[in-house]
Short mmCIF file of C-alpha atoms in Angstrom, two decimals:
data_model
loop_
_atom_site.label_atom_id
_atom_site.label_comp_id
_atom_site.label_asym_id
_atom_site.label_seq_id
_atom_site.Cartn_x
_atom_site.Cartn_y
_atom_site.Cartn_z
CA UNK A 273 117.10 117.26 70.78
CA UNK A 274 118.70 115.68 74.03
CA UNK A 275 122.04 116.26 72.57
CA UNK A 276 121.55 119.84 70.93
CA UNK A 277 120.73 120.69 74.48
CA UNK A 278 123.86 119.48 75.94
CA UNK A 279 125.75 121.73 73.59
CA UNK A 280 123.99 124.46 74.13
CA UNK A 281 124.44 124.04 78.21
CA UNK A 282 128.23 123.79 77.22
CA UNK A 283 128.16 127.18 75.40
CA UNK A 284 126.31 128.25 78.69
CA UNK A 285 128.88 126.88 81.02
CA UNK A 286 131.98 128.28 78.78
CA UNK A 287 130.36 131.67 79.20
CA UNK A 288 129.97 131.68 82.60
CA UNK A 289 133.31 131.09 83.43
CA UNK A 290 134.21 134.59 81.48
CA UNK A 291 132.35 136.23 84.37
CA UNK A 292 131.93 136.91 87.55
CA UNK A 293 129.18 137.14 89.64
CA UNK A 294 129.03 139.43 92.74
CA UNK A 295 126.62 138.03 95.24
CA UNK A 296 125.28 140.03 98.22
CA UNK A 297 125.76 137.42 101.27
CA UNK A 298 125.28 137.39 105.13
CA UNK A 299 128.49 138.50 107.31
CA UNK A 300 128.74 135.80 109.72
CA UNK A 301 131.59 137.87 111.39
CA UNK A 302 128.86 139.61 112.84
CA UNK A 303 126.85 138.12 115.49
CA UNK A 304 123.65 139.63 114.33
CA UNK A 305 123.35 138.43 110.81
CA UNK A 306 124.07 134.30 111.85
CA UNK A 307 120.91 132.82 110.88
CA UNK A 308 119.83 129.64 112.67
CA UNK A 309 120.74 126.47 110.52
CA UNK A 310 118.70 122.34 111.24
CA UNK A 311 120.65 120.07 109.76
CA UNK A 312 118.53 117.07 109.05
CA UNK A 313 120.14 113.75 108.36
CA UNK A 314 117.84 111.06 107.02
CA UNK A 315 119.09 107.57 107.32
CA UNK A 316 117.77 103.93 106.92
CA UNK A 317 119.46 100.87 108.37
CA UNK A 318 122.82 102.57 107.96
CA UNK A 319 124.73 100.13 110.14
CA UNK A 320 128.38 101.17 108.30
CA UNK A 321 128.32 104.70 107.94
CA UNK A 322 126.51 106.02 110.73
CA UNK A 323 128.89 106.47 113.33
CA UNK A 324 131.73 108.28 110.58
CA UNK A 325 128.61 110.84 109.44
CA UNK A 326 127.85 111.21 113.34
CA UNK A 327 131.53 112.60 114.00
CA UNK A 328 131.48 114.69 110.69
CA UNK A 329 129.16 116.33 111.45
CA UNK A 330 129.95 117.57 114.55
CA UNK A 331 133.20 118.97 113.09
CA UNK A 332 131.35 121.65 111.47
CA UNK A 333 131.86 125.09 112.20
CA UNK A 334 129.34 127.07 113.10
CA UNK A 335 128.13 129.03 116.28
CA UNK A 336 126.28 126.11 118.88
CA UNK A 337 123.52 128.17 119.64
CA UNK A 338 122.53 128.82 115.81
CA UNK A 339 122.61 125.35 114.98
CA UNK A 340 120.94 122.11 115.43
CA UNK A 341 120.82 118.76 114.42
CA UNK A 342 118.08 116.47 113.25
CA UNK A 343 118.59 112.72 112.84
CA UNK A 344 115.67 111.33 111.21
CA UNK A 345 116.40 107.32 111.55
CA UNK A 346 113.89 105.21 109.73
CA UNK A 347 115.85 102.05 110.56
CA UNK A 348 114.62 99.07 111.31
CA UNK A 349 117.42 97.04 112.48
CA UNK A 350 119.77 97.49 115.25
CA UNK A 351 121.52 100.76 114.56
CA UNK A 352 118.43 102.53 116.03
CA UNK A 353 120.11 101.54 119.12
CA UNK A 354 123.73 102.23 118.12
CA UNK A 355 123.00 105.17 116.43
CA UNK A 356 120.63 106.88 119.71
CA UNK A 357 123.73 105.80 121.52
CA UNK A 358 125.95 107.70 119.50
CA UNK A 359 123.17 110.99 119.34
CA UNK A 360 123.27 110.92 123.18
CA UNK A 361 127.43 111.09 123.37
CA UNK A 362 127.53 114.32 120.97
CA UNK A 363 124.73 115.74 123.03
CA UNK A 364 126.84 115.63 125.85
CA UNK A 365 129.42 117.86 124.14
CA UNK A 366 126.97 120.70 124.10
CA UNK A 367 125.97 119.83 120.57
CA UNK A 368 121.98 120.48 119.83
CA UNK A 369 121.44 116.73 118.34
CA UNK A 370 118.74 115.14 118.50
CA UNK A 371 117.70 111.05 117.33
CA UNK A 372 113.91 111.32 115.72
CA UNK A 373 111.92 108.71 114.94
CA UNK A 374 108.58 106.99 113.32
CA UNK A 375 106.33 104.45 113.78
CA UNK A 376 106.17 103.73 110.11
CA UNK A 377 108.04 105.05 106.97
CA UNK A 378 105.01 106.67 105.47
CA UNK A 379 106.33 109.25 102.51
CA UNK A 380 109.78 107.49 103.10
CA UNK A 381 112.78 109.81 103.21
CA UNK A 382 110.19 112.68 102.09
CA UNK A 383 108.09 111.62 104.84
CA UNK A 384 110.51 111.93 107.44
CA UNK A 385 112.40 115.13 105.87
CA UNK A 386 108.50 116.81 106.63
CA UNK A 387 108.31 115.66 109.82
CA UNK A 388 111.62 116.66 110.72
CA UNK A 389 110.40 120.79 109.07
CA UNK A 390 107.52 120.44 111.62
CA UNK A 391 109.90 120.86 114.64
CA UNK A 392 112.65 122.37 113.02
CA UNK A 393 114.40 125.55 114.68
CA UNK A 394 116.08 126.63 111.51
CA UNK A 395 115.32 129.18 109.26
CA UNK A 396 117.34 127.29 106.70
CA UNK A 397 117.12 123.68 106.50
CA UNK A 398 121.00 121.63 104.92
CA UNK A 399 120.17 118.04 104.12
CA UNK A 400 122.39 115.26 104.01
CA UNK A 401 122.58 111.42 103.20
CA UNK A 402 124.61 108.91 105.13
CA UNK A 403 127.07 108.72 102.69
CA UNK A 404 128.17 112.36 102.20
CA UNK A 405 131.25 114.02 104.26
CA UNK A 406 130.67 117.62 104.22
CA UNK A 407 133.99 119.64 104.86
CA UNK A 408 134.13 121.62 108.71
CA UNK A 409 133.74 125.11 106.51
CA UNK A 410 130.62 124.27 104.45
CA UNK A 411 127.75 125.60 106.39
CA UNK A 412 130.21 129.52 106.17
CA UNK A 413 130.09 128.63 102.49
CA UNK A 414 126.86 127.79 101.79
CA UNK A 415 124.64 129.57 104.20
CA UNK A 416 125.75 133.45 103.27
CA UNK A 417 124.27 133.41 99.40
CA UNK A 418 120.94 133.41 101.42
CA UNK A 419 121.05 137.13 101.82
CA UNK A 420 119.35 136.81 98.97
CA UNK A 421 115.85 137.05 99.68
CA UNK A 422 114.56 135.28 96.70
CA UNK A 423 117.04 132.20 96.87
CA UNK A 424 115.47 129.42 97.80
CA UNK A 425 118.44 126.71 97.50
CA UNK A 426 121.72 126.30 97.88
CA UNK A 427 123.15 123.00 95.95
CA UNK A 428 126.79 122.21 96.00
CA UNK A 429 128.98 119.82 94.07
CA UNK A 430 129.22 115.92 94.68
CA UNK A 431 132.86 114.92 95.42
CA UNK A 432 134.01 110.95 95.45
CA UNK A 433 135.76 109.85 97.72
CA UNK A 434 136.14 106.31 96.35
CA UNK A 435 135.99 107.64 92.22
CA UNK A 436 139.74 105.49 91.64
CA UNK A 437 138.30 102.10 93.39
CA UNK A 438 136.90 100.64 90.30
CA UNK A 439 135.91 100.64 86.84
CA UNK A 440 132.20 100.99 88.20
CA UNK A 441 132.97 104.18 90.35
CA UNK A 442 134.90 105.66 87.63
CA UNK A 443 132.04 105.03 85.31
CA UNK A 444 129.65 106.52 87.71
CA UNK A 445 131.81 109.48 88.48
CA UNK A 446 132.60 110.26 85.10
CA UNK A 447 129.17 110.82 84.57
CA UNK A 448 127.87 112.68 88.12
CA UNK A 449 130.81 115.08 87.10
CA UNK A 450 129.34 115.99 83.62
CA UNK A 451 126.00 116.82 85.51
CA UNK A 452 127.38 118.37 88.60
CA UNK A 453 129.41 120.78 85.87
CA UNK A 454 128.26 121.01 82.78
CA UNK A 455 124.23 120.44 83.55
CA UNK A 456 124.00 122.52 87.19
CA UNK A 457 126.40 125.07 85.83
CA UNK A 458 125.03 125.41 81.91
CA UNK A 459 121.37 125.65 83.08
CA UNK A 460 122.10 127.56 86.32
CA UNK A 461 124.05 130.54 84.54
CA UNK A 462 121.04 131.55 82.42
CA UNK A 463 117.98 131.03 84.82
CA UNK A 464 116.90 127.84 83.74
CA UNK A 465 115.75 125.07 86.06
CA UNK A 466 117.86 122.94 87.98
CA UNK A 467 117.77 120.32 91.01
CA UNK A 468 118.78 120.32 94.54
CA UNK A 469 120.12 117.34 94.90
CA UNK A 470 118.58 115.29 97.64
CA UNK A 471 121.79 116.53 99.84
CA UNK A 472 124.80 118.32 99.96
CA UNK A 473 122.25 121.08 99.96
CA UNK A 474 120.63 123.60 101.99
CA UNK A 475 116.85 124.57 101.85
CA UNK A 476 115.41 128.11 103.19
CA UNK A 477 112.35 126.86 105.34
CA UNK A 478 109.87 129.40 103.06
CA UNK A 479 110.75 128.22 100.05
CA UNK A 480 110.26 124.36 101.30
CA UNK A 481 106.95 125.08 102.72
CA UNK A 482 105.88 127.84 100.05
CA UNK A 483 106.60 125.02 97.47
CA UNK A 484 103.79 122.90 99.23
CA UNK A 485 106.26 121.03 101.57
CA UNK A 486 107.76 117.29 100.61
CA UNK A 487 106.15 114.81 98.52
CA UNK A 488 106.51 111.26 98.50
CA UNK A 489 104.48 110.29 95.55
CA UNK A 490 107.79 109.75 93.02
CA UNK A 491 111.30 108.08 94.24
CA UNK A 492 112.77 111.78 93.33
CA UNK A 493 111.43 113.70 95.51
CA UNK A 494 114.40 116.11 95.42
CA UNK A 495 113.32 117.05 91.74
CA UNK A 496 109.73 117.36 92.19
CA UNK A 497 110.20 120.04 95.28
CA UNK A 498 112.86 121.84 93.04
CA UNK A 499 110.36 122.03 90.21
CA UNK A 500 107.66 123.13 92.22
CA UNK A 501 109.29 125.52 94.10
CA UNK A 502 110.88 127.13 90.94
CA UNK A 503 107.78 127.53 89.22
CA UNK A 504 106.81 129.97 92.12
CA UNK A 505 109.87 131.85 91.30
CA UNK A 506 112.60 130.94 93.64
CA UNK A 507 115.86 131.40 92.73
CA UNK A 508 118.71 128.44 92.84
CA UNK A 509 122.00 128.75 94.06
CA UNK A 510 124.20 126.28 92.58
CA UNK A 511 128.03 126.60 93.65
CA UNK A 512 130.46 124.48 91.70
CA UNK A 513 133.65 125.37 93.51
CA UNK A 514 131.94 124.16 97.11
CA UNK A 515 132.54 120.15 96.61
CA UNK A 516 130.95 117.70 99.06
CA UNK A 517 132.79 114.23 99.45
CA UNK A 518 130.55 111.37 99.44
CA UNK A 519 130.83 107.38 98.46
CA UNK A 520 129.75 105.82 95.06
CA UNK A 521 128.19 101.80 95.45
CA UNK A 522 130.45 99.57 94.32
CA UNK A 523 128.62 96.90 93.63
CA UNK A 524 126.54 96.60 90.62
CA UNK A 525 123.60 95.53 92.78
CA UNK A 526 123.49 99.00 94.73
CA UNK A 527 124.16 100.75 91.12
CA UNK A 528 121.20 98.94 89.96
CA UNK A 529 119.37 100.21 92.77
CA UNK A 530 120.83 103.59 92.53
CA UNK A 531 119.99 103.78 88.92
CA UNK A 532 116.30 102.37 88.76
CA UNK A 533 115.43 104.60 91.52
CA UNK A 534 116.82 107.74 89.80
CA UNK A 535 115.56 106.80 86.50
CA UNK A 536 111.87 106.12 86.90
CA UNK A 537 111.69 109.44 89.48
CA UNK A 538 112.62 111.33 86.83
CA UNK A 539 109.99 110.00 84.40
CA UNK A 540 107.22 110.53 87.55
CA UNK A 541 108.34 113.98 87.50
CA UNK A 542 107.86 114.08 83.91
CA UNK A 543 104.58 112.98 84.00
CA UNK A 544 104.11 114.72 87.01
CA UNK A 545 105.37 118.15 86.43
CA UNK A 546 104.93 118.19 82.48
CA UNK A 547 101.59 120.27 81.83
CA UNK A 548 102.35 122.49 84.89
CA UNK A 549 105.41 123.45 83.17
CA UNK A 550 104.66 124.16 79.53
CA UNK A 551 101.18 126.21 81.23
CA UNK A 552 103.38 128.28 83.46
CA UNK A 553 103.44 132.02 82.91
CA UNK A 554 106.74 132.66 84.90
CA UNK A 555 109.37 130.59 83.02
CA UNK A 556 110.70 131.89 79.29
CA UNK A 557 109.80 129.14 76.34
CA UNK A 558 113.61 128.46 76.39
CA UNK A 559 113.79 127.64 79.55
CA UNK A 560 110.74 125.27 79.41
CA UNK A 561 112.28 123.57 76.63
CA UNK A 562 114.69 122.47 78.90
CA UNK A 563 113.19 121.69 81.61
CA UNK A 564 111.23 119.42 79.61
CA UNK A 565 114.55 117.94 78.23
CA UNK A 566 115.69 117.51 81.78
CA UNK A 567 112.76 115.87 83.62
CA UNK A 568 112.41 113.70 79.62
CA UNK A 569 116.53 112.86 80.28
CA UNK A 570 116.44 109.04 81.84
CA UNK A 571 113.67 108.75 79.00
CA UNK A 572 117.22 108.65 76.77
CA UNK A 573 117.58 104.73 77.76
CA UNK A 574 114.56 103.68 76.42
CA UNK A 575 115.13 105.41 73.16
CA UNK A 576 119.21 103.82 72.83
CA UNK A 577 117.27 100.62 73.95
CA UNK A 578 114.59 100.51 70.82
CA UNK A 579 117.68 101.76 69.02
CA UNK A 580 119.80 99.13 69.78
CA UNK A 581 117.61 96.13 69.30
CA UNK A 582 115.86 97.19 66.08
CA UNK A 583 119.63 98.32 64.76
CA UNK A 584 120.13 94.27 64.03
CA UNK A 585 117.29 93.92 61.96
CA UNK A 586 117.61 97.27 59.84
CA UNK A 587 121.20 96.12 58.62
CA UNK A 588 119.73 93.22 56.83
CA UNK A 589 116.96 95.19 55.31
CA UNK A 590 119.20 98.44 53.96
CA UNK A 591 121.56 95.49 52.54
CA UNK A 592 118.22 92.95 51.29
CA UNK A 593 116.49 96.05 49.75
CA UNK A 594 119.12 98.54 47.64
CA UNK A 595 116.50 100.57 47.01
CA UNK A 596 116.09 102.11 50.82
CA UNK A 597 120.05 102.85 51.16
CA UNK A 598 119.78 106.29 50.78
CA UNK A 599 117.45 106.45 53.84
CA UNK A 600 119.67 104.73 56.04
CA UNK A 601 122.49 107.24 54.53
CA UNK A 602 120.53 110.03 55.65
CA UNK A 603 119.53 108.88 59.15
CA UNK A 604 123.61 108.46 59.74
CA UNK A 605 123.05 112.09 60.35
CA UNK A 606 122.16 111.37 64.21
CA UNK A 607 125.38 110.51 64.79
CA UNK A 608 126.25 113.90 65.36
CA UNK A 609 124.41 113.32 68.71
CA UNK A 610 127.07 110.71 69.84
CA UNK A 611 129.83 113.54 68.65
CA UNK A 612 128.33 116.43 70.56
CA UNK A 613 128.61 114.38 74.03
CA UNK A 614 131.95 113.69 73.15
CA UNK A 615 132.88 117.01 73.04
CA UNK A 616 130.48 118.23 75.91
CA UNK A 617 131.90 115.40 77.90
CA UNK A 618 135.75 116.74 77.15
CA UNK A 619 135.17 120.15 78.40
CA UNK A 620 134.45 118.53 81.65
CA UNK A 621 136.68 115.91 81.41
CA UNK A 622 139.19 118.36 81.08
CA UNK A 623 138.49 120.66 83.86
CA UNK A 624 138.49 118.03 86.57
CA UNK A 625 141.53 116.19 85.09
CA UNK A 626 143.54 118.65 83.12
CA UNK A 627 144.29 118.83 78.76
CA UNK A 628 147.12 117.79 76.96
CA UNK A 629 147.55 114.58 74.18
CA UNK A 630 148.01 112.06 77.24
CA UNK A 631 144.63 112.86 79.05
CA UNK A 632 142.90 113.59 75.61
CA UNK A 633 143.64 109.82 74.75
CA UNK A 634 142.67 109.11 78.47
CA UNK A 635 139.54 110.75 77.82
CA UNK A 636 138.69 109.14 74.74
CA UNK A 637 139.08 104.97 76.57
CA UNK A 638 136.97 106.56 79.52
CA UNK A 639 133.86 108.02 77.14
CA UNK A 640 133.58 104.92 74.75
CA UNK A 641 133.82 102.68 78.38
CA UNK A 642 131.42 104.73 80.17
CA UNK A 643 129.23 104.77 76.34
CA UNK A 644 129.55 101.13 76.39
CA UNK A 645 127.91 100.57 80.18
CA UNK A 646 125.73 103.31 80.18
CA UNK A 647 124.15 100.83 77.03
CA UNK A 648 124.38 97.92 78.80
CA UNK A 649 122.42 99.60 81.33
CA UNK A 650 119.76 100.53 78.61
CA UNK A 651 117.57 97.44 79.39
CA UNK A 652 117.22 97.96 83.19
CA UNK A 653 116.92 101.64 83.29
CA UNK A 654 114.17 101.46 80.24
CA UNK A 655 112.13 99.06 82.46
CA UNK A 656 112.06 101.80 85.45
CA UNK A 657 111.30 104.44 82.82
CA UNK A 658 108.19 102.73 81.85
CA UNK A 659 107.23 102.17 85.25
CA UNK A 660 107.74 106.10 85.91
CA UNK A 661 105.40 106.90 82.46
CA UNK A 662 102.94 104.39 83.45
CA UNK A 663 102.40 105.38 86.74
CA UNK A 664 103.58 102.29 88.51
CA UNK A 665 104.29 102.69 92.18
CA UNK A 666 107.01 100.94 93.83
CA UNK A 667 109.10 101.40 97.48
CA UNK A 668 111.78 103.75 97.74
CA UNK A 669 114.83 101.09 97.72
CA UNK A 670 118.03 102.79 99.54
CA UNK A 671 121.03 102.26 98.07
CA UNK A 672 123.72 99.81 100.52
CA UNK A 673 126.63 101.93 101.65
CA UNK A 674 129.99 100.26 102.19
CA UNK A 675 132.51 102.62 104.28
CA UNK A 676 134.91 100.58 101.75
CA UNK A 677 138.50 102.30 102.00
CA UNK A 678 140.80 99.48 99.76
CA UNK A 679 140.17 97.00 96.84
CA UNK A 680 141.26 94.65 99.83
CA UNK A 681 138.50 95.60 101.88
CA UNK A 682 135.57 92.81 101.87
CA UNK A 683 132.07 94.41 101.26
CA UNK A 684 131.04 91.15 100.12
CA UNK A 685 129.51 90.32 104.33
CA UNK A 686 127.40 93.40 104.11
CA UNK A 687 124.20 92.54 105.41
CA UNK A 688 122.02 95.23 103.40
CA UNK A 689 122.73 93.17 99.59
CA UNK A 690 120.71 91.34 97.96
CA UNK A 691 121.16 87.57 98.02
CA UNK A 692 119.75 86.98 94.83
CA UNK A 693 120.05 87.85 91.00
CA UNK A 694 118.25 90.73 89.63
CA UNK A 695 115.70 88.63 86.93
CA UNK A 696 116.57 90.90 84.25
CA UNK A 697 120.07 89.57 84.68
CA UNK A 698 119.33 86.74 82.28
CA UNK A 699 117.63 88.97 79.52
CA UNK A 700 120.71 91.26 79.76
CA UNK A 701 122.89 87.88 78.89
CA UNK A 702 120.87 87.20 76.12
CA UNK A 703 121.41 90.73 74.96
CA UNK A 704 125.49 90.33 74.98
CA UNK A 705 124.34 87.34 72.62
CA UNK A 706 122.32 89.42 70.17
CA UNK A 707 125.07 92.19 69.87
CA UNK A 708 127.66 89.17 69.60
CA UNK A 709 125.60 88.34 66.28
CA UNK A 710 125.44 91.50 65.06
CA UNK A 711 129.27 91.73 65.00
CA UNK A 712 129.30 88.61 62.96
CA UNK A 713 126.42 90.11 60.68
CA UNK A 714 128.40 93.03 59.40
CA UNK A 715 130.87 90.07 57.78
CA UNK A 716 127.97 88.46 55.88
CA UNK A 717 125.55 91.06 54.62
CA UNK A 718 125.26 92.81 51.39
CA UNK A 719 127.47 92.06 48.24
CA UNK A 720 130.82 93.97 48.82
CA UNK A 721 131.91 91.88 51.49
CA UNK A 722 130.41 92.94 54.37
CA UNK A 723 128.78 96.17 56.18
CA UNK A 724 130.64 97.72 58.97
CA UNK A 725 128.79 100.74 59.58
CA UNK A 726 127.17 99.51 62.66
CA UNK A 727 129.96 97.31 64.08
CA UNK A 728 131.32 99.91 66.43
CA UNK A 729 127.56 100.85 67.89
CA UNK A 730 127.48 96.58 68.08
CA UNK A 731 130.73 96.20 69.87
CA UNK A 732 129.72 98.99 72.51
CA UNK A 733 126.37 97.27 73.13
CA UNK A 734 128.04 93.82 73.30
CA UNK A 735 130.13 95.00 75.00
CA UNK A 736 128.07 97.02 77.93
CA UNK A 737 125.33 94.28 78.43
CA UNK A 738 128.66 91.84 79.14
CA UNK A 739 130.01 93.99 81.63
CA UNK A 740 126.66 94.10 83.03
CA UNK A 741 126.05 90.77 82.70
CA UNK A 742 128.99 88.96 83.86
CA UNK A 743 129.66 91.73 86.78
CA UNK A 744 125.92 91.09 88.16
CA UNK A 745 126.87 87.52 87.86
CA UNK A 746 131.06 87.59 89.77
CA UNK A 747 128.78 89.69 92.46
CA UNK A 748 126.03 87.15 93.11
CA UNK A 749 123.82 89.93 94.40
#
């Protein structure tokens, strides 16, 4: 269902490029239709990144007196000094800065985004993380679609500024790009619900507060305001052409982080957002259909997870019992999900790195490596799905950020990793031994000398969990 989805956002996104849009916006030429703009910038123990968003920021262009600046530091180490420091030099420019902060971390980042809206000045409200290098024009390309009086958001695109410095951040690229395209664009175009973000956004104050203000009761709280806030019929802007540079981890400890976070968010929000969905009277059954796909997507690793490990087993009973091959002939059918991401993937693929037979065989190494990890992934992410369905709560964990601008560099002194091995490390070891044997199981089963069938699916999953495995390992973090 996942998959038939996909395609159908991909018949969504083709159309939409076959026509244009003509959007009413402010004229910031003209003095009297500047709106005031808070840009809030919520940051925890930040130490290497702090002082290069500081100066960003401040290269933005917009009029002085319709803009100010929130930093809402939750740290807990030193920066708070370095970083009030740093606040106090800008403010000297003429800049409106100013360096807020709390007694506790109560709502985490939500929590401090809501106390920043209490004594914001805007009446629009662009958020962004420590990581993320907005351009000096994006505020004059953002804030005009808000002429609109029923647009509530403004998203733009993640850019990467690091996407080349590994296998990891290609990985993780590759697949931010297919939702930053594809996803935002295919749902967007036709009404349906989409995210903000958590930055590289901007908010219109109403909408935040009309929404019923920021959560912190799931790790996404970025989804669950979007959700809300488009069930009471605000409109999203989503802008694919405005891209916003910011870094990928790259280290397998901050992707795990990354990842867990992300993943069991989305299945609070599903559990969370799920019957005030499907009873809405606003939203068309199409578009609930996928929203419910959407908020149900990090739900996918549990499924390739119970496929994976049960997909060992089954190959000894289609080949021990003759009698049930024509079942297992007839479930090869799903495999037309795996072919309808390929060619949902390409589309995008293609439009960020160009056609032709070279990057079509590109293409095809870069999908079956990123199919590969994604899988090896399945394990960890399927744990904080669970979690998220269960209704465990845990702490919002921030992901490190590393400032890292060569292979050469050495992130491997950063204070904010982990000194010790994730537990599931072990169990995702063992895995790479499982898939191991199922390669060697398609040479011994059944009488015609062997079953291949599920060798590639085997190889991918071996595969993934040894990347995952052996990469968590060369880290030792």
């Amino acid at each position: 269902m996942y998959a038939l989805a996909q395609l159908n956002l991909l018949f969504n996104y083709l159309s939409s490029k076959k026509k244009r849009t003509i959007c009413e916006k402010f004229d910031l030429s003209k003095p009297n239709e500047i709106p005031y703009v808070t840009i809030q910038l919520p940051v925890f123990n930040e130490m290497y990144v702090m002082e290069r968003l500081l100066d960003n920021i401040a290269l933005l262009d917009y009029p002085k007196d319709k803009l100010e600046i929130q930093v809402l530091d939750d740290s807990t180490d030193e920066t708070v000094h370095s970083t009030k420091a740093h606040v106090e030099k800008l403010a000297a420019t003429g800049l409106d800065i100013k360096h807020i902060t709390r007694t506790n971390r109560v709502g985490f980042k939500a929590g401090a985004l809501k106390e920043g809206l209490e004594i914001a000045k805007g009446e629009y409200i662009a958020i962004f993380d420590a990581d993320f290098l907005p351009k000096s024009n994006w505020l004059k390309r953002t804030v005009p679609y808000f002429k609109d009086d029923e647009i509530g958001v403004v998203q733009t695109r993640w850019g990467h500024i690091n996407r080349s410095y590994s296998l990891l951040t290609r990985i993780q690229a590759f697949a931010l790009d297919a939702h930053f395209t594809l996803e935002q664009v295919g749902r967007n175009s036709k009404g349906h619900f989409i995210n903000f973000n958590g930055t590289a956004g901007i908010w219109r104050k109403e909408c935040i507060l009309d929404a019923g203000n920021w959560e912190g009761d799931t790790l996404t709280e970025d989804l669950d305001l979007s959700y809300r806030a488009q069930l009471k019929k605000w409109k999203f802007k989503y802008l694919e052409d405005v891209e916003t540079p910011a870094e990928l981890p790259i280290v397998i400890s901050a992707a795990r982080s990354q990842q867990f976070r992300w993943n069991k968010g989305g299945a609070e929000n599903f559990r969370k957002m799920l019957w005030r969905v499907v009873r809405s009277k606003n939203i068309s059954a199409k578009t609930k259909i996928h929203g419910l796909l959407h908020l149900l997507n990090s739900s996918m690793f549990l499924s390739i997870f119970i496929v994976a490990v049960l997909s060992i087993p089954m190959l000894y009973i289609k080949n021990e019992y003759a009698h049930l091959r024509d079942y297992f002939y007839v479930m090869s059918f799903f495999i037309m999900s795996t072919i309808i991401f390929f060619v949902c993937y390409w589309f995008m693929y293609r439009n960020i790195y160009g056609s032709g037979f070279k990057k079509f065989f590109g293409y095809i190494g870069m999908f079956f490596t990123f199919f590969s990890i994604a899988m090896g992934f399945s394990l960890h992410n399927s744990i904080a799905v669970i979690e998220g369905h269960v209704g465990k709560k845990s702490e919002f964990i921030r992901t490190p950020k590393f400032n890292i601008k060569s292979f050469k560099d050495n992130w491997k002194n950063n204070k904010y990793l982990k000194k010790s091995l994730s537990k599931n490390v072990v169990l995702e070891g063992i895995l790479m031994l499982y898939f191991a044997f199922g390669l060697y199981s398609a040479f011994i089963v059944g009488d015609q000398g062997g079953d291949f069938g599920l060798f590639p699916f085997h190889l991918m999953l071996c595969i993934g969990f040894g990347y995952v495995f052996f990469k968590s390992l060369g880290s030792k973090v």
